[in-house]
Structure formats: C-alpha cells, structure tokens
Tab-separated table of C-alpha atoms and ligand atoms in Angstrom:
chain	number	residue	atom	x	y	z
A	35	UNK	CA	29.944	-60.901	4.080
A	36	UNK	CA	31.335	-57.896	6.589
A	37	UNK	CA	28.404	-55.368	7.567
A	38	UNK	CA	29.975	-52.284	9.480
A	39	UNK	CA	28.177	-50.847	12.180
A	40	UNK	CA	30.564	-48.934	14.100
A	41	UNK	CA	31.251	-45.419	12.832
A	42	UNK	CA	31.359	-43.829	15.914
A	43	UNK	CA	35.049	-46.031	16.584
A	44	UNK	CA	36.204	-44.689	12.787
A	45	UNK	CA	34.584	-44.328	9.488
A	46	UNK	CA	36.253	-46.278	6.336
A	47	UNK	CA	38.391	-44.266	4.332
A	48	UNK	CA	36.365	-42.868	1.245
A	49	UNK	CA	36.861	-42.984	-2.590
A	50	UNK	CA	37.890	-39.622	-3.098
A	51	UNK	CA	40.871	-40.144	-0.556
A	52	UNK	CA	41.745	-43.023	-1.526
A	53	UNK	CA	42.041	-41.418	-5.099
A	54	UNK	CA	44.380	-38.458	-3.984
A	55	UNK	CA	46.077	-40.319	-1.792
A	56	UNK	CA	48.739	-41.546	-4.145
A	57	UNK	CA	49.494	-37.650	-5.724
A	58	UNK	CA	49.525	-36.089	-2.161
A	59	UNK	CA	52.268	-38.897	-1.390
A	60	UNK	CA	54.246	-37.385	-3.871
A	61	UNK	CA	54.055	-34.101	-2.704
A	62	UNK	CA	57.337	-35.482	0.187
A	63	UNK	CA	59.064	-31.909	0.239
A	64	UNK	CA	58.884	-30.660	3.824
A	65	UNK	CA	56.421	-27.475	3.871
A	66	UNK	CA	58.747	-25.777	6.057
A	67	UNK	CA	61.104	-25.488	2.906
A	68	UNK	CA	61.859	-22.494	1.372
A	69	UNK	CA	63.164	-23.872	-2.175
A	70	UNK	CA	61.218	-25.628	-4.693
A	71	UNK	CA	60.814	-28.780	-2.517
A	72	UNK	CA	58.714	-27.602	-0.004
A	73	UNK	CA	55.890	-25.288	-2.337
A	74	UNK	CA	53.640	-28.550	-3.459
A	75	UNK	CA	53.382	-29.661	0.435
A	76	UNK	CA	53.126	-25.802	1.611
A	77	UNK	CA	50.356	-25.062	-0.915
A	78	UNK	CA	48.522	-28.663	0.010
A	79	UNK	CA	48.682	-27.022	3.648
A	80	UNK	CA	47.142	-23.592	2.562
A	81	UNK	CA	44.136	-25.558	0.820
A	82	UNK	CA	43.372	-28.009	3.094
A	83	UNK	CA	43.347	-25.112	6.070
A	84	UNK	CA	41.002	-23.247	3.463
A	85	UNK	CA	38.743	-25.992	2.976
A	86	UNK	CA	38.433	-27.204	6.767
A	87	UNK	CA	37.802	-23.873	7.833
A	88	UNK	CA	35.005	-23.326	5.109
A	89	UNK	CA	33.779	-26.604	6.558
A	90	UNK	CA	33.040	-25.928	10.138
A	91	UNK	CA	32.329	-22.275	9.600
A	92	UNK	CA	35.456	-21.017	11.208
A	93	UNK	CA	36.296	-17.259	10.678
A	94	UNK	CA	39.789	-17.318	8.572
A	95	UNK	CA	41.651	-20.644	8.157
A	96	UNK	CA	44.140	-19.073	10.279
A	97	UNK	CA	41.711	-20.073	12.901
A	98	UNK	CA	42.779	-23.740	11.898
A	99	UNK	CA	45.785	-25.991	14.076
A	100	UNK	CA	46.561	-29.255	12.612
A	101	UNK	CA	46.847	-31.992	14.979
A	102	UNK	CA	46.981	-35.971	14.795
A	103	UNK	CA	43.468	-36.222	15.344
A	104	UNK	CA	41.237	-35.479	17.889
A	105	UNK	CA	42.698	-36.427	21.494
A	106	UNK	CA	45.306	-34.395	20.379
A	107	UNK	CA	43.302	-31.054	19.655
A	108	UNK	CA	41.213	-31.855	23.393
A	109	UNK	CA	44.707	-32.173	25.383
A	110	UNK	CA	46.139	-29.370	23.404
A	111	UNK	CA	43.461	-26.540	24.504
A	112	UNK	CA	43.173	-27.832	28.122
A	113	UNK	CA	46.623	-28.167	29.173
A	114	UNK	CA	47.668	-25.659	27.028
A	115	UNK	CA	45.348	-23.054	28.139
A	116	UNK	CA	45.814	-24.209	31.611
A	117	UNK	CA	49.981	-24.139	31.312
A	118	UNK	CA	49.345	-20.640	29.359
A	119	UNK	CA	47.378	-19.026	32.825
A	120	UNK	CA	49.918	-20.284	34.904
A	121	UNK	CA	53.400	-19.008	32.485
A	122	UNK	CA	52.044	-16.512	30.326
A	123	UNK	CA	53.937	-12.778	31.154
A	124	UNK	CA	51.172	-10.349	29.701
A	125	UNK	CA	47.825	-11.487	31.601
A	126	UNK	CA	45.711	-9.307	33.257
A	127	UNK	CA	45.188	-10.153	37.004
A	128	UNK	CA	41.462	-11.156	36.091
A	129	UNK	CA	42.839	-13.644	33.962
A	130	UNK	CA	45.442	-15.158	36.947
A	131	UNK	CA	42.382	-15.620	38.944
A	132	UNK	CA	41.341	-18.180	36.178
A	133	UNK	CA	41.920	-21.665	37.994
A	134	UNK	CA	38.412	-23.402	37.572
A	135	UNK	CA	37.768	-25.713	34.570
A	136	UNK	CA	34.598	-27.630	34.009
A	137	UNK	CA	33.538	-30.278	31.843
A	138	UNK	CA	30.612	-32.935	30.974
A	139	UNK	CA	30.897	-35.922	33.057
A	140	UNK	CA	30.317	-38.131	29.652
A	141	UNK	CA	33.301	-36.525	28.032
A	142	UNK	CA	35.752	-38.574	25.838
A	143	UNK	CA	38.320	-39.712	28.142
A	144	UNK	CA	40.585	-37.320	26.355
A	145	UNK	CA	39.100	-34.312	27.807
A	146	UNK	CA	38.337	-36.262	31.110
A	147	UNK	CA	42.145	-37.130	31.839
A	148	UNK	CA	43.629	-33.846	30.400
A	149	UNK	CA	40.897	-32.530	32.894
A	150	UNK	CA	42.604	-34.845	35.553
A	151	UNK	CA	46.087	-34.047	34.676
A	152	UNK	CA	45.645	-30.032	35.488
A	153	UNK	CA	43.814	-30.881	38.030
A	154	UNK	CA	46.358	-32.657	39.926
A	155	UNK	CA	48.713	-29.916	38.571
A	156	UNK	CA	45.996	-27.304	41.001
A	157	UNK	CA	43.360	-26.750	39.339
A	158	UNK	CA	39.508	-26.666	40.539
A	159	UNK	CA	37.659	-28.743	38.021
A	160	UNK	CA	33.740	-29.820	38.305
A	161	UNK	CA	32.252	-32.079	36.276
A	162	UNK	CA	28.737	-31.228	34.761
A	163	UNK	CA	26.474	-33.953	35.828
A	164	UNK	CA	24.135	-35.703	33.138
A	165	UNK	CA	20.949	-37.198	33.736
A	166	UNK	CA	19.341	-40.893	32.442
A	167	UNK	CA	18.213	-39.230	29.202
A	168	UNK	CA	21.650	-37.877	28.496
A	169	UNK	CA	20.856	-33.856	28.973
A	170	UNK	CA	23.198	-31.776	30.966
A	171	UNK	CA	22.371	-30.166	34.246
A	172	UNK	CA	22.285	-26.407	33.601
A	173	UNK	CA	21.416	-26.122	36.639
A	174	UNK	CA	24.300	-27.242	37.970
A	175	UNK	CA	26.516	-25.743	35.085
A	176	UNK	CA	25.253	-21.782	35.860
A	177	UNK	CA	25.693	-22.520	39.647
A	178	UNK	CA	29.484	-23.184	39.726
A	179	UNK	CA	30.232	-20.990	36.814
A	180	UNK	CA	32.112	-17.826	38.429
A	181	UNK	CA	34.938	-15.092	37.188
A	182	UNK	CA	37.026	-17.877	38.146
A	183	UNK	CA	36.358	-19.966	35.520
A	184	UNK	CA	38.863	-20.264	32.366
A	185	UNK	CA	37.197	-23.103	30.179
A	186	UNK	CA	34.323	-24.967	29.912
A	187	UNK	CA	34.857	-28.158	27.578
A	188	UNK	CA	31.138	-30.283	26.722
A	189	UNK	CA	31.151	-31.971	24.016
A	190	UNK	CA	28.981	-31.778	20.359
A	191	UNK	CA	27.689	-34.738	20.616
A	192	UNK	CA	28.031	-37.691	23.038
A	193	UNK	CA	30.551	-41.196	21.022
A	194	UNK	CA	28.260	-43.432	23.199
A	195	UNK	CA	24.384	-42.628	23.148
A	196	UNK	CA	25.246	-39.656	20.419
A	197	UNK	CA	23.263	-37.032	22.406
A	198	UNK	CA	23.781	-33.488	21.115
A	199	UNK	CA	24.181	-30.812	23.711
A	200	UNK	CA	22.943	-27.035	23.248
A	201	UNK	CA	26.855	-25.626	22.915
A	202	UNK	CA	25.235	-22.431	21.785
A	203	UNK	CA	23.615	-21.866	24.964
A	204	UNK	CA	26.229	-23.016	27.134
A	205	UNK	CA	28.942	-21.394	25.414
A	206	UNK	CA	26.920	-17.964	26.105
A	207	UNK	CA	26.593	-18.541	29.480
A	208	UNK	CA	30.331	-19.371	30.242
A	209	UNK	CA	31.734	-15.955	27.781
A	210	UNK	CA	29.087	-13.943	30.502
A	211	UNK	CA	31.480	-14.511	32.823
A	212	UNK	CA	34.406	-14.450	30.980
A	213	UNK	CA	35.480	-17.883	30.401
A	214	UNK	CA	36.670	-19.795	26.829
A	215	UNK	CA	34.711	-22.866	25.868
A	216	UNK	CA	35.504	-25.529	23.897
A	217	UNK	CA	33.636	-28.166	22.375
A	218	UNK	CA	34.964	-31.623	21.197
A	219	UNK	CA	33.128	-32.075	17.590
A	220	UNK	CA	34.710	-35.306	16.951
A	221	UNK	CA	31.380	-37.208	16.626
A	222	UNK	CA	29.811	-34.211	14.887
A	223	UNK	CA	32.144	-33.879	11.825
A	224	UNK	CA	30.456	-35.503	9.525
A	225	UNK	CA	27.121	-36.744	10.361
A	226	UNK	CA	25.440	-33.283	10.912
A	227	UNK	CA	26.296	-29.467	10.203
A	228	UNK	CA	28.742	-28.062	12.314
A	229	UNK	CA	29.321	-23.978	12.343
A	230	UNK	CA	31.907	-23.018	14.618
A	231	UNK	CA	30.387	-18.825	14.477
A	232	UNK	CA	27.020	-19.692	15.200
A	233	UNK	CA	27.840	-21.964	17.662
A	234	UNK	CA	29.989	-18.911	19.303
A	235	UNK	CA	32.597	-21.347	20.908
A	236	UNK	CA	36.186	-20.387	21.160
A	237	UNK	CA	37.966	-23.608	20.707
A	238	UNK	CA	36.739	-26.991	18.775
A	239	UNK	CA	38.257	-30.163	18.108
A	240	UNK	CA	37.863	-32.952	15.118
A	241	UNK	CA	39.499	-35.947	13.924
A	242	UNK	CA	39.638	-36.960	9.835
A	243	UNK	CA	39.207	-40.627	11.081
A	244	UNK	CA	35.406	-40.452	12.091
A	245	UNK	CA	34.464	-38.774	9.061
A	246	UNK	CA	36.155	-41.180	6.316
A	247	UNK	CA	39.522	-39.560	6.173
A	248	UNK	CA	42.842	-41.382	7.045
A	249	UNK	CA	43.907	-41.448	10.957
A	250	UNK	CA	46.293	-39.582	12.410
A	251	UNK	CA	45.172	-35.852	11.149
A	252	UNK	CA	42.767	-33.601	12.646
A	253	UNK	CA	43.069	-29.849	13.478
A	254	UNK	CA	41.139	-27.658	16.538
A	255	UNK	CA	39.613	-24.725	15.814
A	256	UNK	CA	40.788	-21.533	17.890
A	257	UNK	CA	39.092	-18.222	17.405
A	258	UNK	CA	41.174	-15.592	16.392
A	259	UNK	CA	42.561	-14.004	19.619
A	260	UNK	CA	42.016	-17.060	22.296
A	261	UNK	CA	45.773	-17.965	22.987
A	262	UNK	CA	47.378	-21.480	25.122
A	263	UNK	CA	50.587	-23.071	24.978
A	264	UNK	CA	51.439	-25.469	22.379
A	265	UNK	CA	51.676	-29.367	23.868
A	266	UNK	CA	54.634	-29.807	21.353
A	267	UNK	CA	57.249	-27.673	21.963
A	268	UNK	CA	59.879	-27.701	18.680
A	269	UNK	CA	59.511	-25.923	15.592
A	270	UNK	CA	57.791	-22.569	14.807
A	271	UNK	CA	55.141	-24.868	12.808
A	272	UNK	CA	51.600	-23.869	12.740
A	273	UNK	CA	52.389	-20.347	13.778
A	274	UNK	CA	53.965	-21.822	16.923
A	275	UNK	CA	50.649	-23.628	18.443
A	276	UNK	CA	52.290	-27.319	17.326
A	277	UNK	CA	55.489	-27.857	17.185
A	278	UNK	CA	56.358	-30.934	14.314
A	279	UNK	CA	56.950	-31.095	10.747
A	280	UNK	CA	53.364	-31.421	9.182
A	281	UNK	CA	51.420	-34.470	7.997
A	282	UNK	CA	51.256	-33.376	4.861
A	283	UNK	CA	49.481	-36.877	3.507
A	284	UNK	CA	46.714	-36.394	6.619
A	285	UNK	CA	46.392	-33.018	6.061
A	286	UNK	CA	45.849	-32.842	2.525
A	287	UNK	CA	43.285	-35.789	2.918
A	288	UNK	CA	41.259	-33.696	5.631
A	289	UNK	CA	41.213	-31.099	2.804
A	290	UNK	CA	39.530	-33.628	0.209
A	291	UNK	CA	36.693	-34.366	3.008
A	292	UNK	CA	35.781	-30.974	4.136
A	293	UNK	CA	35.316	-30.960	0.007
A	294	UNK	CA	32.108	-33.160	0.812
A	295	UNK	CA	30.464	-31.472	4.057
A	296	UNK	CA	27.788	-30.282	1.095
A	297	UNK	CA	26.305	-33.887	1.192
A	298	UNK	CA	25.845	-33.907	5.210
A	299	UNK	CA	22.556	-32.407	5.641
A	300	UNK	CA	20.857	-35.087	3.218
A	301	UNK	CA	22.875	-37.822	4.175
A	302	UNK	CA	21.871	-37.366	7.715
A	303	UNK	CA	18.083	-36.939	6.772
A	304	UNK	CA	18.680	-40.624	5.367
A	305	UNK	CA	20.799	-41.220	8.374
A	306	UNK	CA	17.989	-40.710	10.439
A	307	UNK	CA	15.483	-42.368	8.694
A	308	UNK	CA	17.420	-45.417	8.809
A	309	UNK	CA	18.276	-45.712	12.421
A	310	UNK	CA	14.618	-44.717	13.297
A	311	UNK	CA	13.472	-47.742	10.989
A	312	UNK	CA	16.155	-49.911	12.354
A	313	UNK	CA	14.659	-49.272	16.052
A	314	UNK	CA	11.208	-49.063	15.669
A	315	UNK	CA	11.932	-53.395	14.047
A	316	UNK	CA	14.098	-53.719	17.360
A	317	UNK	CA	11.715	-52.574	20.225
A	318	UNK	CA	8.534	-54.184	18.412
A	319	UNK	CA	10.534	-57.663	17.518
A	320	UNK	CA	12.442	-57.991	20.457
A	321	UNK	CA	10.367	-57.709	23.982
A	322	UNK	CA	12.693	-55.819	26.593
A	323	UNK	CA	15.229	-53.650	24.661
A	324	UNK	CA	15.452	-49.986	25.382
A	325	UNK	CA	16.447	-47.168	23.809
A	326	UNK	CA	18.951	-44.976	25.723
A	327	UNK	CA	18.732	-41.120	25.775
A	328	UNK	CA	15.825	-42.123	22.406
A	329	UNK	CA	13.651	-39.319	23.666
A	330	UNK	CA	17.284	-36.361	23.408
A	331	UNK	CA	17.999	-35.164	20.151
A	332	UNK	CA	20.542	-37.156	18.766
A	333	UNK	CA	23.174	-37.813	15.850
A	334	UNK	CA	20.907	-39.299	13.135
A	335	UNK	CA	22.945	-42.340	12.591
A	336	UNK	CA	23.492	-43.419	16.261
A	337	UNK	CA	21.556	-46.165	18.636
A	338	UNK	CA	22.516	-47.196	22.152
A	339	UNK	CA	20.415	-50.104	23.431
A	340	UNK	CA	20.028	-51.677	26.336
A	341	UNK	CA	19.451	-55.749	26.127
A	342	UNK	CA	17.666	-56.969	29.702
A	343	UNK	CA	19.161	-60.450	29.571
A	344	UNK	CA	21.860	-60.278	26.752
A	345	UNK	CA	25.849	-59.346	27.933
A	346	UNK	CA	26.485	-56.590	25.638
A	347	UNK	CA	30.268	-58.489	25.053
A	348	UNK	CA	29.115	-61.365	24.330
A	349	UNK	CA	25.947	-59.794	21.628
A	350	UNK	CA	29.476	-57.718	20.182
A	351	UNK	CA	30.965	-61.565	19.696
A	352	UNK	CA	28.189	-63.347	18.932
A	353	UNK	CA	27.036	-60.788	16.075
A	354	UNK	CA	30.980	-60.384	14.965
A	355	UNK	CA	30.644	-63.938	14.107
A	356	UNK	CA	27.645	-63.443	11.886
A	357	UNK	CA	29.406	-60.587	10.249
A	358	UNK	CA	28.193	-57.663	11.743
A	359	UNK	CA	30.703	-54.910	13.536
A	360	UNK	CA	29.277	-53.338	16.755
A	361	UNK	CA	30.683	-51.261	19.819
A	362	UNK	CA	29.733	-52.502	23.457
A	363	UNK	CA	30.487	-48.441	23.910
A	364	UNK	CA	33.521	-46.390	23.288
A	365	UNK	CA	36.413	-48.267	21.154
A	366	UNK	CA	39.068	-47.112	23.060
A	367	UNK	CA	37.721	-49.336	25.792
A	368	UNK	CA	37.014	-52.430	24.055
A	369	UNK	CA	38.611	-55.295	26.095
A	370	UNK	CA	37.889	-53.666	29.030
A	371	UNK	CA	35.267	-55.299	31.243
A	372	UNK	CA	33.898	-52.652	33.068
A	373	UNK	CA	30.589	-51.042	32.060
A	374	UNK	CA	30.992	-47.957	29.820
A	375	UNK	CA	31.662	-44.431	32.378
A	376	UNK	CA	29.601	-42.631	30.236
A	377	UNK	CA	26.441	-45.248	30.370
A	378	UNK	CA	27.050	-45.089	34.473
A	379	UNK	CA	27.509	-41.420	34.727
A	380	UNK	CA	24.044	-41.267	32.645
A	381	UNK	CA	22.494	-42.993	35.682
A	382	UNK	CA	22.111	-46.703	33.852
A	383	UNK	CA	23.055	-49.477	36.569
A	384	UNK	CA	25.654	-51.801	36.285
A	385	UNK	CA	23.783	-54.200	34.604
A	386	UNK	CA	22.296	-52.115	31.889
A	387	UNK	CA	25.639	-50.675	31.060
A	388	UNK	CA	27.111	-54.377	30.694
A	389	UNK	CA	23.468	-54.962	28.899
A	390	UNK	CA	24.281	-52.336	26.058
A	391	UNK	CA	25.180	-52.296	22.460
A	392	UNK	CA	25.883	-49.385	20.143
A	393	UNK	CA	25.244	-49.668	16.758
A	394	UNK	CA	26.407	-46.590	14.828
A	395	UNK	CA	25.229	-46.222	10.589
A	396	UNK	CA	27.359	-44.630	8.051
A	397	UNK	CA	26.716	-42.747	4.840
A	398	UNK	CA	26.974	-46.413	2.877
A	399	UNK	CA	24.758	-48.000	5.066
A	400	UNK	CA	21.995	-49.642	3.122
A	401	UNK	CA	18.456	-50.794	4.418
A	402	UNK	CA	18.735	-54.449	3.485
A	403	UNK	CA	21.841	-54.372	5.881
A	404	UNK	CA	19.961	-52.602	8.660
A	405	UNK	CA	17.186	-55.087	8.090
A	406	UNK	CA	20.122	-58.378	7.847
A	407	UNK	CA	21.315	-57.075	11.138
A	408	UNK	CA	18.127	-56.640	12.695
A	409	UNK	CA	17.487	-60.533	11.876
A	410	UNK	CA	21.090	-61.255	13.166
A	411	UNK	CA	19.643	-59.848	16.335
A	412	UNK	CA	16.928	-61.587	17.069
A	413	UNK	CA	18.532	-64.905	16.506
A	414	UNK	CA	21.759	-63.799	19.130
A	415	UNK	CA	19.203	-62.364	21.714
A	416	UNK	CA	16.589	-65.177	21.519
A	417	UNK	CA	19.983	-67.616	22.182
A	418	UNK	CA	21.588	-65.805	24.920
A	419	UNK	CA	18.228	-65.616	26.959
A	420	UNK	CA	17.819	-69.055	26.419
A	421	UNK	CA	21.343	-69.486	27.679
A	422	UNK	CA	20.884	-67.765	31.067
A	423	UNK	CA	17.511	-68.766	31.493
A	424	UNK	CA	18.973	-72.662	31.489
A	425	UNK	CA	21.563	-71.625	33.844
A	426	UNK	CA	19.425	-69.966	36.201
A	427	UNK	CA	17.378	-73.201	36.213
A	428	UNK	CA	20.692	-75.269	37.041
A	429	UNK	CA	21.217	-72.910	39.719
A	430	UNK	CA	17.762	-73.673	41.564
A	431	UNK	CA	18.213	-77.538	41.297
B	1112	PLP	C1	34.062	-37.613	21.195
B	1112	PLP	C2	35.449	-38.037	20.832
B	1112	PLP	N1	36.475	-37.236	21.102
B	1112	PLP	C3	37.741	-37.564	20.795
B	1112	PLP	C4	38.034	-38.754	20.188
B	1112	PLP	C5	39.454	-39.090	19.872
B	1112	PLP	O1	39.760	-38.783	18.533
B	1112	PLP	P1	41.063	-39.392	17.841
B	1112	PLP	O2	40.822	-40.849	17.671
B	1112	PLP	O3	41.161	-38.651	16.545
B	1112	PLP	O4	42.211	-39.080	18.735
B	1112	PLP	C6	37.001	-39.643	19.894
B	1112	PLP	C7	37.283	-40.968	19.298
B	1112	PLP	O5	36.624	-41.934	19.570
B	1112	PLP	C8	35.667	-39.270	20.219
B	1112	PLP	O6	34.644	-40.075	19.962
C-alpha cells in the first residue's frame, strides 16, 4: 500500500481533471486561430483566465499570464522587470534609478538564481535574512529598502518548513517607496485562501501542479499597469507578456481547479487538525524530535522535523520502503547531499538540516494514514539510533 506524504513536491492530479481532461484534448485548434478551429481552445482560454483570476482575487483576468508553472512566472517578473528598467524607452528617470532587488533568503531557488542572474547582469540585490523560527527580519528589510529599489520578491509561504510571511505588510512598506513586489504563491494555491487585492502585491506566481492540476501550466498574476519584458520572445500571445502557442490542455485544467478554491478554507481547518494530531503522537512517542519554525504560523498541512540521531536520507529510504512518500526538503534537490539552503539559512546546523524530514498532508489524507505513518516512524527511528549507537560503540573499542 502507497501513502503520499509529499504535497509540497506536487499534488496528484484530481478527479475532476482527470474527467475533462479527455474533452479539453479535443479542443487541438490553436487559440491563435481566427477560423472555426481555434474558437473551442480560445474560449477554454477566456474561462480558465476567468476562473483563476476569481480564484486568487485578482482584479480582471486580464491581470492573468499563463506560464508552464511556477519557476516560470518567478523568472518571468524578475528578469523581465529587471531587462524592462534597463531597455524600456518611456521610463521616468526615477524609475532608471531602480537597480536594487531584494528577496527572502529561503526563497525557491527559482527566485534565488533569477535573483543571481540580474545580479551578475549589475544589479544590487540583498537577501532578507530569516531567523531559527522562520520569520523575516523587518528590520533588516525597512533598512535597505530605498527609492532605489524596483522589486521585492518573499514568498507566501515557505516549500520547506511552510512558514507564511506577512506579504501584506511587506508589500506596503516596499510601494512607500515606490518599489513592485512580488510574491511566489506556489505553496499557497491550494492549501489556504489566497487574495491577490488584499494582499496589495503587484506580481504573484502559481503552479497547477501543487494544487492537483496537471504540470506544466501555471500563470503570474500582474496588476493592471505593472509592466516587464516577456522571457519568451515570439508571438504576440498573452497580450505580448509570453511569447508561445498556449497550453491549451494545462490551461483549461487550471480552470477546472480554481473551480474548487470554495473547499480550501475547510479543507485546511481539517488540514490543520491533522498535522497538529500527527505531531503532538511524534514529539510525545518519539524522545528528541523537534518541530521547526512549530511556534510561526504555518500552512495547515505542513511539518518539518528535525530527528537528533536519524539521517533525514536515509528516514526518506527507510520509510519509502514501508510505503510512505516523504521529502528530506525541497524536491528539486532530492539526490543532492547537502543539507537543505533554506533549513541553513533558518539558522539549523549542519546536522539538523541532514537530521530533517518534511512530511507534507493533502486534501485525501486520512487519519488512519497519519496514524500508519506515525507507527512507520517509530519503528525507522528506534532502528537507525540503534544503528549509530552500535557504531559509535565499535568506534571506542
Ligand atoms: C515555493 C515554490 N516556488 C516555485 C516552485 C516551482 O514551481 P514549478 O514546479 O511549477 O515550476 C515550487 C516547486 O516546488 C515551489 O515550492
């Protein structure tokens, strides 16, 4: 029996996609069209934009860019906006002085290396420090925020630890000195109520994967007015912010989840109630396990711990075995033996980041699987203990 635990990585695809799938397929004209071929895939376009843009409380779905997903949307807005400042004819000198970009340092590498790539292209970036509990240093954020700035990009809600971060706030204090935020809502999609016009931001990101659409579609949100230059130059698609003949299949699926943002608020109630069961069994059963960034408001269906004594690799294997799908840390990363950036930037040493294990809940979730992987647990940390407490014996003889 499989038991998934990893929805942070992706989410599987739901029943109602999986039921439209086949009738989108059909829909092969190319939107572009102007004859009969291309008005079933245009007017899939025009409702999915509608629907996504009812979702995440965007303005006007003309607010809406489809991308393939999430990295995508991130590298569009920063190298875009930074490639706009530096080629655009119309700015105002105010905006040419715009050459500072900031960021959180627990980003998702796709804002972190778009935030390298300008930078080695000239511009001043900082990276937002966070501390052990995950919160941002505002602080720090107020003190190198000038007229300088163009963008600030922090995140919804951390992939790793799922640590929210006050957007609203932060996206108040950059527009008071004139800069554009963004905010990468990959992780939020889904598993709590986003609204892009309370939030105030000017640019946000998602990806259909993480919340049980199909991969490759996602669109970022740019409020009406807040120009950049598209990353794919071709076509005139997308009212020239992304070049490419659209994924009609992805986009129409995205359209057929933003359907279901109605259930999020309960489902994350039970989200939450789920994962705070699931870790109240862990740190009572199991002596030595923390809870990382447990005290910061969180995503509801998200747990980071840290294992004294357990490689969080070999946990990943030894549980995979047993059925159960966890993340050492971000996906994208899996394979790779160095300790998760994020966990480090947090403050965590070396050996706590190798020590962790995230465990991320979706909507099908049940408690009996919570409470089988709990069990799993015990058994794979009470071994590996054993394990290194034999070898450390070995070592003293
Ligand atoms: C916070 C965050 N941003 C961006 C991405 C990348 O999204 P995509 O896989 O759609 O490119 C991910 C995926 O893990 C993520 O967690």
């Amino acid at each position: 029996m499989f038991h998934y635990f990893d929805h942070n990585a992706t989410t599987p695809v739901c029943k109602e996609v999986l039921e439209a799938l086949p009738e989108l397929a059909k829909a092969w004209g190319n939107p572009s069209s102007i004859h009969w071929g291309g008005r079933q895939p245009k007017n899939i376009l025009r409702d999915a934009r509608k629907a996504v843009a009812e979702a995440v409380g965007a303005g006007s779905p003309l607010e809406i860019v489809f991308t393939s997903g999430g990295s995508e949307a991130n590298n569009t807005v920063i190298k875009g906006l930074f490639d706009y400042y530096q080629t655009a004819q119309f700015l105002t000198p105010e905006q040419r002085l715009r050459t500072h970009y900031m960021c959180s340092a627990v980003e998702h590498p796709a804002v972190i290396k778009a935030m390298e790539h300008i930078q080695a292209l000239g511009a001043r970036v900082d990276f937002i420090p966070v501390n052990r509990r995950g919160e941002i240093d505002l602080d720090f954020y107020q003190a190198h925020l000038s007229e300088e700035t163009a963008l600030v990009s922090v995140m919804f809600a951390n992939n790793e630890t799922g640590t929210l971060f006050p957007i609203k706030q932060m996206a108040e204090m950059a527009h008071k000195k004139g800069a554009l935020f963004h905010t990468d809502a990959v992780q939020g999609f889904g598993k709590v109520p986003v609204n892009l016009q309370d939030l105030g931001v000017d640019f946000a990101s998602f990806s259909g994967h993480k919340f049980y659409s199909i991969k490759g579609s996602g669109f970022l949100y740019s409020r009406k007015g807040s120009n950049f230059s598209s990353l794919i130059n071709g076509g005139g698609q997308e009212r020239h912010r992304r070049g490419g003949t659209e994924n009609t299949l992805g986009i129409g699926c995205l359209g057929v989840v933003a359907k279901r943002v109605g259930l999020i608020a309960e489902k994350a109630e039970a989200l939450a109630k789920l994962r705070d069961h699931m870790e109240a069994r862990i740190l009572s059963e199991i002596p030595d396990v923390t809870v990382t960034a447990g005290e910061t408001p969180r995503l509801p269906n998200t747990s980071s711990l840290v294992v004294k004594g357990a490689d969080g690799e070999t946990m990943l294997m030894s549980l995979d075995i047993k059925g159960y799908a966890v993340s050492t840390g971000a996906a994208c990363s899996s394979g790779n033996p160095e300790p998760s950036p994020v966990l480090l930037a947090m403050g965590l040493s070396r050996e706590e980041a190798q020590n962790s294990l995230r465990i991320s809940l979706g909507w099908e979730t049940t408690a009996e699987e919570v409470n089988g992987f709990i069990e799993a647990l015990k058994v794979v940390v009470a071994r590996l203990r054993s394990l290194n407490n034999n070898e450390g014996d070995s070592c003293h003889v």
